[in-house]
Coordinates of C-alpha atoms and ligand atoms in Angstrom, one line a residue:
M1050 CA -32.7 46.2 -10.5
T1051 CA -29.8 46.8 -12.9
I1052 CA -28.3 44.1 -14.9
Q1053 CA -25.0 44.6 -12.9
E1054 CA -26.9 44.0 -9.7
F1055 CA -28.5 40.9 -11.1
V1056 CA -25.2 39.4 -12.3
S1057 CA -23.4 40.2 -9.1
Q1058 CA -26.2 38.4 -7.1
L1059 CA -25.8 35.4 -9.3
D1060 CA -22.1 35.3 -9.0
Q1061 CA -22.3 35.5 -5.2
L1062 CA -24.9 32.7 -5.1
S1063 CA -22.7 30.6 -7.4
E1064 CA -19.8 30.9 -5.1
K1065 CA -21.8 30.2 -2.0
A1066 CA -23.5 27.1 -3.5
T1067 CA -20.4 25.6 -4.9
K1068 CA -18.7 25.9 -1.6
A1069 CA -21.7 24.4 0.3
F1070 CA -21.7 21.4 -2.1
A1071 CA -18.0 20.9 -1.8
D1072 CA -18.2 21.1 2.0
A1073 CA -21.0 18.6 2.3
T1074 CA -19.7 15.6 4.3
D1075 CA -22.6 13.2 4.0
A1076 CA -25.9 12.5 2.3
D1077 CA -27.8 14.6 4.8
S1078 CA -25.8 17.8 4.5
L1079 CA -25.7 17.4 0.7
D1080 CA -29.5 17.2 0.7
Q1081 CA -29.8 20.3 2.9
A1082 CA -27.6 22.3 0.5
R1083 CA -29.6 21.0 -2.5
I1084 CA -32.9 22.2 -0.9
A1085 CA -31.3 25.6 0.1
F1086 CA -29.9 26.4 -3.4
L1087 CA -31.8 24.3 -5.9
G1088 CA -35.1 23.8 -4.1
S1089 CA -38.0 24.5 -6.5
K1090 CA -40.0 26.4 -3.9
K1091 CA -37.7 28.2 -1.5
G1092 CA -34.4 27.6 -3.2
E1093 CA -32.2 30.7 -3.5
L1094 CA -31.8 30.1 -7.3
K1095 CA -35.5 30.2 -7.6
A1096 CA -35.7 33.5 -5.7
I1097 CA -33.2 35.1 -8.1
Q1098 CA -35.0 33.8 -11.1
K1099 CA -38.1 35.6 -9.9
S1100 CA -36.2 38.8 -9.5
M1101 CA -35.3 38.7 -13.2
G1102 CA -38.6 40.3 -13.9
A1103 CA -37.2 43.6 -12.4
V1104 CA -34.3 43.7 -14.8
P1105 CA -34.8 46.3 -17.7
K1106 CA -36.2 44.9 -20.9
E1107 CA -33.1 45.5 -23.0
S1108 CA -31.0 43.5 -20.5
K1109 CA -33.4 40.5 -20.2
K1110 CA -31.5 38.4 -22.8
E1111 CA -28.1 38.8 -21.1
A1112 CA -29.8 38.1 -17.7
G1113 CA -31.3 34.9 -19.0
L1114 CA -28.0 33.7 -20.4
K1115 CA -26.2 34.5 -17.2
F1116 CA -28.9 32.8 -15.1
N1117 CA -28.6 29.6 -17.2
E1118 CA -24.9 29.6 -16.9
V1119 CA -24.9 29.9 -13.1
K1120 CA -27.7 27.4 -12.8
G1121 CA -25.7 24.9 -14.8
A1122 CA -22.6 25.5 -12.7
I1123 CA -24.5 25.0 -9.4
Q1124 CA -26.2 21.8 -10.8
Q1125 CA -22.7 20.5 -11.7
A1126 CA -21.3 21.3 -8.3
F1127 CA -24.2 19.3 -6.8
E1128 CA -23.7 16.3 -9.0
A1129 CA -20.0 16.3 -8.3
A1130 CA -20.7 16.3 -4.6
Q1131 CA -23.2 13.5 -5.1
A1132 CA -20.8 11.4 -7.0
R1133 CA -18.2 12.0 -4.4
L1134 CA -20.5 11.1 -1.4
L1135 CA -22.7 8.5 -2.9
G1136 CA -20.4 7.0 -5.5
G1137 CA -22.7 7.7 -8.4
S1138 CA -24.7 10.4 -10.2
G1139 CA -28.4 10.5 -9.5
S1140 CA -29.1 10.9 -13.1
R1141 CA -28.2 7.3 -13.7
V1142 CA -31.5 6.3 -12.3
A1143 CA -33.2 7.8 -15.3
D1144 CA -30.9 5.9 -17.6
P1145 CA -33.0 3.1 -19.3
K1146 CA -29.9 0.9 -19.3
F1147 CA -29.6 1.2 -15.6
D1148 CA -30.8 -1.9 -13.8
A1149 CA -31.6 -1.1 -10.2
T1150 CA -31.9 -4.8 -9.4
L1151 CA -28.2 -5.5 -10.1
P1152 CA -25.9 -5.5 -7.1
G1153 CA -24.2 -2.1 -6.7
T1154 CA -20.7 -1.5 -7.9
A1155 CA -20.4 1.9 -6.4
F1156 CA -20.3 0.6 -2.9
R1157 CA -17.0 -0.5 -1.5
V1158 CA -17.0 -3.9 -0.1
G1159 CA -15.7 -4.0 3.5
R1160 CA -12.7 -6.0 4.6
L1161 CA -11.1 -7.4 7.7
H1162 CA -9.1 -5.0 9.9
P1163 CA -5.3 -5.5 9.4
I1164 CA -4.9 -6.8 12.9
T1165 CA -7.7 -9.3 12.4
Q1166 CA -6.0 -10.4 9.1
T1167 CA -2.7 -10.8 11.0
I1168 CA -4.4 -12.8 13.8
N1169 CA -6.0 -15.1 11.3
E1170 CA -2.7 -15.7 9.5
L1171 CA -0.7 -16.3 12.7
K1172 CA -3.4 -18.8 13.9
D1173 CA -3.0 -20.5 10.6
I1174 CA 0.8 -20.8 10.8
M1175 CA 0.7 -22.0 14.3
G1176 CA -2.1 -24.4 13.4
R1177 CA 0.2 -26.0 10.8
L1178 CA 2.7 -26.6 13.7
G1179 CA 0.0 -28.3 15.7
F1180 CA -1.0 -25.5 18.1
T1181 CA -4.7 -25.2 18.7
P1182 CA -6.3 -21.8 19.4
A1183 CA -7.4 -21.1 23.0
E1184 CA -9.1 -18.2 24.6
G1185 CA -9.3 -16.5 28.0
P1186 CA -11.3 -13.6 29.4
E1187 CA -10.1 -10.0 29.0
I1188 CA -11.4 -9.2 32.5
E1189 CA -9.1 -11.3 34.6
D1190 CA -8.5 -11.8 38.3
D1191 CA -5.3 -11.2 40.1
Y1192 CA -4.8 -15.0 40.5
H1193 CA -4.6 -15.8 36.8
N1194 CA -2.8 -12.6 35.8
F1195 CA -0.1 -12.7 38.5
E1196 CA -0.3 -15.2 41.3
A1197 CA -0.4 -18.5 39.4
L1198 CA 2.3 -17.1 37.1
N1199 CA 4.7 -16.9 40.0
I1200 CA 4.6 -13.1 40.1
P1201 CA 5.0 -12.2 43.8
R1202 CA 2.7 -9.8 45.7
V1203 CA 5.5 -7.2 45.8
H1204 CA 6.4 -7.4 42.1
P1205 CA 6.4 -4.0 40.4
A1206 CA 4.3 -5.5 37.5
R1207 CA 1.4 -5.6 40.0
D1208 CA 1.6 -1.8 40.6
P1209 CA -1.9 -0.2 40.4
L1210 CA -0.3 2.5 38.2
D1211 CA 0.8 -0.1 35.7
N1212 CA -2.5 -1.9 35.4
F1213 CA -6.2 -1.2 34.8
Y1214 CA -7.6 -2.6 38.0
L1215 CA -11.4 -2.7 38.1
S1216 CA -11.5 -2.3 41.9
V1217 CA -9.3 0.4 43.3
A1218 CA -5.9 -0.9 44.5
G1219 CA -7.3 -4.2 45.6
K1220 CA -10.3 -2.8 47.5
T1221 CA -13.7 -4.1 46.9
N1222 CA -16.7 -1.8 46.5
D1223 CA -17.4 -1.9 50.3
G1224 CA -13.8 -0.7 51.0
A1225 CA -12.6 -4.1 52.3
L1226 CA -9.3 -5.4 50.9
S1227 CA -9.9 -7.9 48.2
D1228 CA -7.5 -10.9 47.9
N1229 CA -8.2 -11.3 44.2
P1230 CA -9.1 -8.0 42.5
L1231 CA -10.2 -7.9 38.9
L1232 CA -8.3 -6.1 36.2
M1233 CA -8.1 -5.8 32.4
R1234 CA -5.5 -8.5 31.7
S1235 CA -2.0 -7.1 31.1
Q1236 CA -0.7 -10.2 29.2
T1237 CA -2.1 -13.3 27.5
S1238 CA 0.0 -15.5 29.8
T1239 CA -3.2 -15.8 31.8
V1240 CA -4.4 -18.2 29.2
Q1241 CA -1.5 -20.6 29.9
I1242 CA -3.0 -21.0 33.4
R1243 CA -6.6 -21.3 32.2
V1244 CA -5.7 -24.0 29.7
M1245 CA -3.5 -26.0 32.1
E1246 CA -6.1 -25.9 34.8
D1247 CA -8.5 -27.7 32.5
T1248 CA -6.3 -30.0 30.5
K1249 CA -3.6 -32.6 31.1
P1250 CA -0.4 -32.6 29.0
P1251 CA 0.6 -32.9 26.2
I1252 CA -0.5 -29.3 25.4
R1253 CA 0.1 -27.2 22.4
I1254 CA -2.0 -24.0 22.3
V1255 CA -1.8 -20.5 21.0
S1256 CA -3.9 -17.7 22.3
L1257 CA -4.3 -14.4 20.4
G1258 CA -6.1 -11.4 21.9
R1259 CA -6.2 -8.0 23.5
V1260 CA -4.2 -6.9 26.5
Y1261 CA -4.3 -3.6 28.4
R1262 CA -1.6 -1.4 30.0
P1263 CA -1.9 2.2 31.0
D1264 CA 1.0 3.3 28.7
E1265 CA 1.4 6.8 27.3
T1266 CA 0.3 6.7 23.7
D1267 CA 2.9 7.3 21.0
A1268 CA 4.0 5.8 17.7
T1269 CA 4.9 2.5 19.2
H1270 CA 2.7 2.3 22.4
Y1271 CA -1.0 2.1 22.9
P1272 CA -3.0 1.3 26.1
M1273 CA -4.5 -1.7 24.3
F1274 CA -2.7 -4.0 22.0
H1275 CA -2.7 -7.7 21.0
Q1276 CA -0.4 -10.6 21.9
I1277 CA 0.1 -14.1 20.6
E1278 CA 0.9 -16.5 23.4
G1279 CA 2.2 -20.0 22.7
L1280 CA 2.4 -22.8 25.2
M1281 CA 3.8 -26.3 24.7
V1282 CA 3.9 -28.8 27.6
D1283 CA 5.1 -32.4 27.2
E1284 CA 7.9 -34.6 28.4
N1285 CA 11.4 -33.3 27.6
V1286 CA 10.5 -30.0 26.0
T1287 CA 13.6 -27.8 25.8
L1288 CA 14.7 -24.4 24.6
A1289 CA 15.7 -26.1 21.3
D1290 CA 12.0 -26.8 20.7
L1291 CA 11.2 -23.2 21.5
K1292 CA 13.8 -21.8 19.1
T1293 CA 12.7 -24.2 16.3
V1294 CA 9.1 -23.1 16.7
L1295 CA 9.9 -19.4 16.7
N1296 CA 12.1 -19.9 13.7
L1297 CA 9.4 -21.6 11.7
F1298 CA 6.9 -19.0 12.9
A1299 CA 9.0 -16.0 11.7
T1300 CA 10.0 -17.7 8.5
N1301 CA 6.4 -18.5 7.7
Y1302 CA 5.1 -15.1 8.5
L1303 CA 7.8 -12.9 7.0
G1304 CA 8.8 -15.2 4.1
N1305 CA 12.3 -16.4 3.3
E1306 CA 14.6 -17.8 5.9
V1307 CA 14.4 -15.6 9.0
P1308 CA 17.2 -16.2 11.6
V1309 CA 16.1 -16.1 15.2
R1310 CA 18.3 -15.5 18.2
I1311 CA 17.6 -15.7 21.9
R1312 CA 19.1 -13.6 24.7
P1313 CA 19.0 -14.1 28.5
S1314 CA 16.2 -12.3 30.2
F1315 CA 13.8 -12.6 33.2
F1316 CA 10.2 -13.4 33.6
P1317 CA 8.8 -14.8 36.9
F1318 CA 6.9 -17.5 35.1
T1319 CA 9.8 -18.9 33.0
E1320 CA 13.2 -20.3 34.0
P1321 CA 15.4 -19.8 32.1
S1322 CA 13.8 -16.7 30.4
V1323 CA 14.8 -15.3 27.1
E1324 CA 14.1 -12.4 24.8
A1325 CA 13.8 -13.5 21.2
D1326 CA 14.8 -11.4 18.2
Y1327 CA 14.6 -12.1 14.5
F1328 CA 16.8 -10.8 11.7
W1329 CA 14.8 -8.6 9.3
D1330 CA 15.7 -5.9 6.9
G1331 CA 19.4 -5.9 7.9
R1332 CA 18.9 -5.7 11.7
W1333 CA 17.7 -7.6 14.7
V1334 CA 14.2 -6.9 15.7
E1335 CA 12.7 -7.7 19.1
F1336 CA 10.2 -10.4 18.9
G1337 CA 9.0 -10.8 22.5
G1338 CA 9.5 -12.8 25.7
A1339 CA 9.8 -16.5 26.0
G1340 CA 11.3 -19.3 28.1
I1341 CA 10.9 -22.6 29.8
V1342 CA 7.8 -22.7 32.0
D1343 CA 8.9 -22.2 35.6
P1344 CA 8.3 -25.4 37.8
N1345 CA 6.3 -23.2 40.2
V1346 CA 3.8 -22.5 37.5
L1347 CA 3.5 -26.2 36.6
R1348 CA 2.9 -26.9 40.3
S1349 CA 0.3 -24.2 40.6
V1350 CA -1.9 -26.1 38.1
G1351 CA -1.1 -29.5 39.6
Y1352 CA 1.4 -30.7 37.1
D1353 CA 4.5 -32.6 38.2
P1354 CA 7.6 -30.7 37.1
E1355 CA 9.6 -33.8 37.4
T1356 CA 7.6 -35.4 34.6
Y1357 CA 6.7 -32.5 32.4
S1358 CA 8.4 -29.4 31.0
G1359 CA 7.2 -26.8 28.6
F1360 CA 8.0 -23.6 26.8
A1361 CA 6.0 -20.4 26.5
F1362 CA 6.3 -17.3 24.4
G1363 CA 4.4 -14.0 24.2
L1364 CA 4.8 -11.7 21.2
G1365 CA 3.2 -8.4 20.2
I1366 CA 0.9 -8.8 17.2
E1367 CA 0.9 -5.1 16.3
R1368 CA 4.7 -5.1 15.9
L1369 CA 4.5 -8.1 13.6
C1370 CA 1.8 -6.5 11.5
M1371 CA 3.6 -3.2 11.4
I1372 CA 6.9 -4.7 10.3
R1373 CA 5.3 -6.7 7.5
H1374 CA 3.2 -3.8 6.2
Q1375 CA 5.7 -1.0 6.9
I1376 CA 3.3 0.8 9.2
K1377 CA 5.1 3.5 11.1
D1378 CA 2.6 4.5 13.7
I1379 CA 0.6 2.1 15.9
R1380 CA -2.2 4.7 16.3
D1381 CA -3.0 4.4 12.6
L1382 CA -4.3 0.9 13.4
F1383 CA -6.9 2.2 15.9
T1384 CA -8.1 5.5 14.6
N1385 CA -10.1 3.6 12.0
D1386 CA -9.7 6.0 9.1
V1387 CA -11.1 4.0 6.2
R1388 CA -8.6 5.6 3.8
F1389 CA -5.9 3.9 5.8
L1390 CA -7.7 0.6 6.4
R1391 CA -8.6 0.2 2.7
Q1392 CA -5.0 -0.3 1.9
F1393 CA -4.9 -3.8 3.4
Ligands
LIG1774 N1 3.9 -12.2 29.1 C1 5.1 -11.6 28.8 C2 4.9 -10.2 28.4 O1 3.8 -9.7 28.3 C3 5.8 -12.3 27.6 C4 6.1 -13.8 27.9 C5 5.2 -14.8 27.6 C6 7.3 -14.1 28.4 C7 5.5 -16.1 27.8 C8 7.6 -15.4 28.6 C9 6.8 -16.4 28.3 O2 5.9 -9.4 28.4

């Protein structure tokens, strides 16, 4: 073998090995590359070292120098990949000052998802206003998701295409029509009913959780998102109470004095119904729906609407989180790329 052939073999190997280490995506693929190139028995570097015997005597010195240079480069590529993937160089183990019993610093400590952080904070704010957290199931029945909320049978919100029904279009598994099909809840207003069924007024609860709608996914829509539902029932509760609570809520979450306005709207379970906006960053931003609990809803849970009144609101949690952190695309919250999540 000529010295030129030997050198060119080494150069090719160097390129191949450097690329393999740079491409390694986890500890396993890194280890495979290490064995393939640096392995002491079948490693490619070893094989080339053996072929050095065939290089003419007068070129041996040059071959040796070149070999060591390439070996060093490959070794370095390996260590760089190791540091990148494992957060530290293996050679540290041999360092006498290295104490393996100390807690690792190279590992990143985990953190709560930004939505979970937002939920905790919102719970906290509402807690200070006297609202206790309440929960309801994510698999709901038609009664709690629609019927008790005064949403009539023919209402478009019940359309099978707008909901994740668990039994097809109200049919049970044996094909019979079910009166009360199950679905993934489409709103947290279900929890209003569940709480009122079990408790007598006065009531002040918040419920934070997932809801599901078969929406096309884009920068502001996702088929699963989170809502915060508030409910207050007592004697003489009015829209003024609602507006005060929303104002304190927005001001606490976003900081500074945040003005809130309400516009007329419609929901079957509130009368009057409003759409609430808050003023943020020079413009009005939609907050969510709210209103005075419809007397039919109070009746459905056995409350006397002549004695009690209440307000309810339902706001999207993603939107609040995204405004506050200037997140532009809702999908970033759920693709779980740690480089994104680490920022919060
Ligand atoms: N549930 C409604 C929605 O998802 C919001 C809402 C809640 C409206 C409570 C009024 C009262 O759009």
